[in-house]
């Protein structure tokens, strides 16, 4: 669901709630298509959602990198210990 702004000069009724001009409303793409004459995509909210998605993706990648480094270090330690045990 994405955020839209009511742009119609008159209020709209959606899911039992009244929305005035300038109000934000969350809609599915199908709902937005039906109300296209009365709403438009909230660009600021869309940008904020995209920025948050990028931040979460970067956070996920950083976590994976740290986990991979930890696993590599753990494997190297195991290998070193195995070599010492053989001697």
PDB file of C-alpha atoms in Angstrom:
ATOM      1  CA  UNK A   1       0.000   0.000   0.000  1.00  0.00           C
ATOM      2  CA  UNK A   2       1.181   3.489  -0.803  1.00  0.00           C
ATOM      3  CA  UNK A   3       0.346   6.898   0.587  1.00  0.00           C
ATOM      4  CA  UNK A   4      -1.772   9.225  -1.495  1.00  0.00           C
ATOM      5  CA  UNK A   5      -3.015  12.763  -0.951  1.00  0.00           C
ATOM      6  CA  UNK A   6      -6.617  13.720  -1.568  1.00  0.00           C
ATOM      7  CA  UNK A   7      -6.544  16.398  -4.268  1.00  0.00           C
ATOM      8  CA  UNK A   8     -10.260  16.703  -4.951  1.00  0.00           C
ATOM      9  CA  UNK A   9     -11.930  19.930  -3.888  1.00  0.00           C
ATOM     10  CA  UNK A  10     -14.603  17.835  -2.213  1.00  0.00           C
ATOM     11  CA  UNK A  11     -14.240  15.229   0.510  1.00  0.00           C
ATOM     12  CA  UNK A  12     -14.196  11.549  -0.393  1.00  0.00           C
ATOM     13  CA  UNK A  13     -15.516   8.630   1.601  1.00  0.00           C
ATOM     14  CA  UNK A  14     -13.297   5.536   1.670  1.00  0.00           C
ATOM     15  CA  UNK A  15     -13.839   2.481   3.887  1.00  0.00           C
ATOM     16  CA  UNK A  16     -16.283   4.435   6.015  1.00  0.00           C
ATOM     17  CA  UNK A  17     -13.891   7.306   6.678  1.00  0.00           C
ATOM     18  CA  UNK A  18     -14.153  10.835   5.310  1.00  0.00           C
ATOM     19  CA  UNK A  19     -11.014  12.351   3.758  1.00  0.00           C
ATOM     20  CA  UNK A  20     -10.775  16.075   3.054  1.00  0.00           C
ATOM     21  CA  UNK A  21      -8.575  17.797   0.485  1.00  0.00           C
ATOM     22  CA  UNK A  22      -4.927  17.484   1.571  1.00  0.00           C
ATOM     23  CA  UNK A  23      -5.495  14.442   3.789  1.00  0.00           C
ATOM     24  CA  UNK A  24      -3.226  11.423   3.428  1.00  0.00           C
ATOM     25  CA  UNK A  25      -4.754   8.061   2.628  1.00  0.00           C
ATOM     26  CA  UNK A  26      -3.174   4.608   2.208  1.00  0.00           C
ATOM     27  CA  UNK A  27      -4.407   2.800  -0.885  1.00  0.00           C
ATOM     28  CA  UNK A  28      -3.646  -0.328  -2.838  1.00  0.00           C
ATOM     29  CA  UNK A  29      -2.892   0.182  -6.545  1.00  0.00           C
ATOM     30  CA  UNK A  30      -6.401  -1.024  -7.408  1.00  0.00           C
ATOM     31  CA  UNK A  31      -8.018   1.404  -4.977  1.00  0.00           C
ATOM     32  CA  UNK A  32      -5.853   4.242  -6.274  1.00  0.00           C
ATOM     33  CA  UNK A  33      -6.936   3.475  -9.845  1.00  0.00           C
ATOM     34  CA  UNK A  34     -10.582   3.756  -8.846  1.00  0.00           C
ATOM     35  CA  UNK A  35      -9.962   7.059  -7.044  1.00  0.00           C
ATOM     36  CA  UNK A  36      -7.486   8.463  -9.588  1.00  0.00           C
ATOM     37  CA  UNK A  37      -9.577  11.591 -10.173  1.00  0.00           C
ATOM     38  CA  UNK A  38      -9.481  12.433  -6.472  1.00  0.00           C
ATOM     39  CA  UNK A  39      -6.018  11.400  -5.244  1.00  0.00           C
ATOM     40  CA  UNK A  40      -2.388  11.529  -6.282  1.00  0.00           C
ATOM     41  CA  UNK A  41       0.700   9.736  -5.038  1.00  0.00           C
ATOM     42  CA  UNK A  42       2.330  11.456  -2.061  1.00  0.00           C
ATOM     43  CA  UNK A  43       5.830  12.003  -3.471  1.00  0.00           C
ATOM     44  CA  UNK A  44       7.368  12.844  -0.082  1.00  0.00           C
ATOM     45  CA  UNK A  45       6.025   9.681   1.519  1.00  0.00           C
ATOM     46  CA  UNK A  46       7.169   7.658  -1.495  1.00  0.00           C
ATOM     47  CA  UNK A  47      10.693   9.094  -1.224  1.00  0.00           C
ATOM     48  CA  UNK A  48      10.754   8.352   2.500  1.00  0.00           C
ATOM     49  CA  UNK A  49       9.662   4.749   1.875  1.00  0.00           C
ATOM     50  CA  UNK A  50      12.344   4.303  -0.783  1.00  0.00           C
ATOM     51  CA  UNK A  51      15.007   5.770   1.512  1.00  0.00           C
ATOM     52  CA  UNK A  52      13.923   3.438   4.311  1.00  0.00           C
ATOM     53  CA  UNK A  53      14.045   0.447   1.954  1.00  0.00           C
ATOM     54  CA  UNK A  54      17.578   1.400   0.862  1.00  0.00           C
ATOM     55  CA  UNK A  55      18.655   1.821   4.493  1.00  0.00           C
ATOM     56  CA  UNK A  56      17.265  -1.591   5.430  1.00  0.00           C
ATOM     57  CA  UNK A  57      18.959  -3.207   2.421  1.00  0.00           C
ATOM     58  CA  UNK A  58      22.306  -1.628   3.350  1.00  0.00           C
ATOM     59  CA  UNK A  59      21.842  -2.772   6.943  1.00  0.00           C
ATOM     60  CA  UNK A  60      21.078  -6.322   5.781  1.00  0.00           C
ATOM     61  CA  UNK A  61      24.168  -6.389   3.539  1.00  0.00           C
ATOM     62  CA  UNK A  62      26.389  -5.071   6.333  1.00  0.00           C
ATOM     63  CA  UNK A  63      25.063  -7.742   8.695  1.00  0.00           C
ATOM     64  CA  UNK A  64      25.691 -10.467   6.105  1.00  0.00           C
ATOM     65  CA  UNK A  65      29.239  -9.179   5.599  1.00  0.00           C
ATOM     66  CA  UNK A  66      29.961  -9.255   9.341  1.00  0.00           C
ATOM     67  CA  UNK A  67      28.502 -12.762   9.636  1.00  0.00           C
ATOM     68  CA  UNK A  68      30.577 -13.949   6.678  1.00  0.00           C
ATOM     69  CA  UNK A  69      33.747 -12.478   8.198  1.00  0.00           C
ATOM     70  CA  UNK A  70      32.968 -14.138  11.524  1.00  0.00           C
ATOM     71  CA  UNK A  71      32.404 -17.478   9.800  1.00  0.00           C
ATOM     72  CA  UNK A  72      35.667 -17.135   7.851  1.00  0.00           C
ATOM     73  CA  UNK A  73      37.543 -16.344  11.073  1.00  0.00           C
ATOM     74  CA  UNK A  74      35.895 -19.294  12.830  1.00  0.00           C
ATOM     75  CA  UNK A  75      36.869 -21.646   9.993  1.00  0.00           C
ATOM     76  CA  UNK A  76      40.457 -20.355  10.032  1.00  0.00           C
ATOM     77  CA  UNK A  77      40.657 -20.929  13.788  1.00  0.00           C
ATOM     78  CA  UNK A  78      39.312 -24.473  13.411  1.00  0.00           C
ATOM     79  CA  UNK A  79      41.839 -25.184  10.679  1.00  0.00           C
ATOM     80  CA  UNK A  80      44.702 -23.785  12.777  1.00  0.00           C
ATOM     81  CA  UNK A  81      43.633 -25.860  15.778  1.00  0.00           C
ATOM     82  CA  UNK A  82      43.398 -28.992  13.625  1.00  0.00           C
ATOM     83  CA  UNK A  83      46.920 -28.358  12.302  1.00  0.00           C
ATOM     84  CA  UNK A  84      48.274 -27.920  15.853  1.00  0.00           C
ATOM     85  CA  UNK A  85      46.601 -31.144  16.980  1.00  0.00           C
ATOM     86  CA  UNK A  86      48.310 -33.099  14.182  1.00  0.00           C
ATOM     87  CA  UNK A  87      51.731 -31.931  15.288  1.00  0.00           C
TER      88      UNK A  87
END
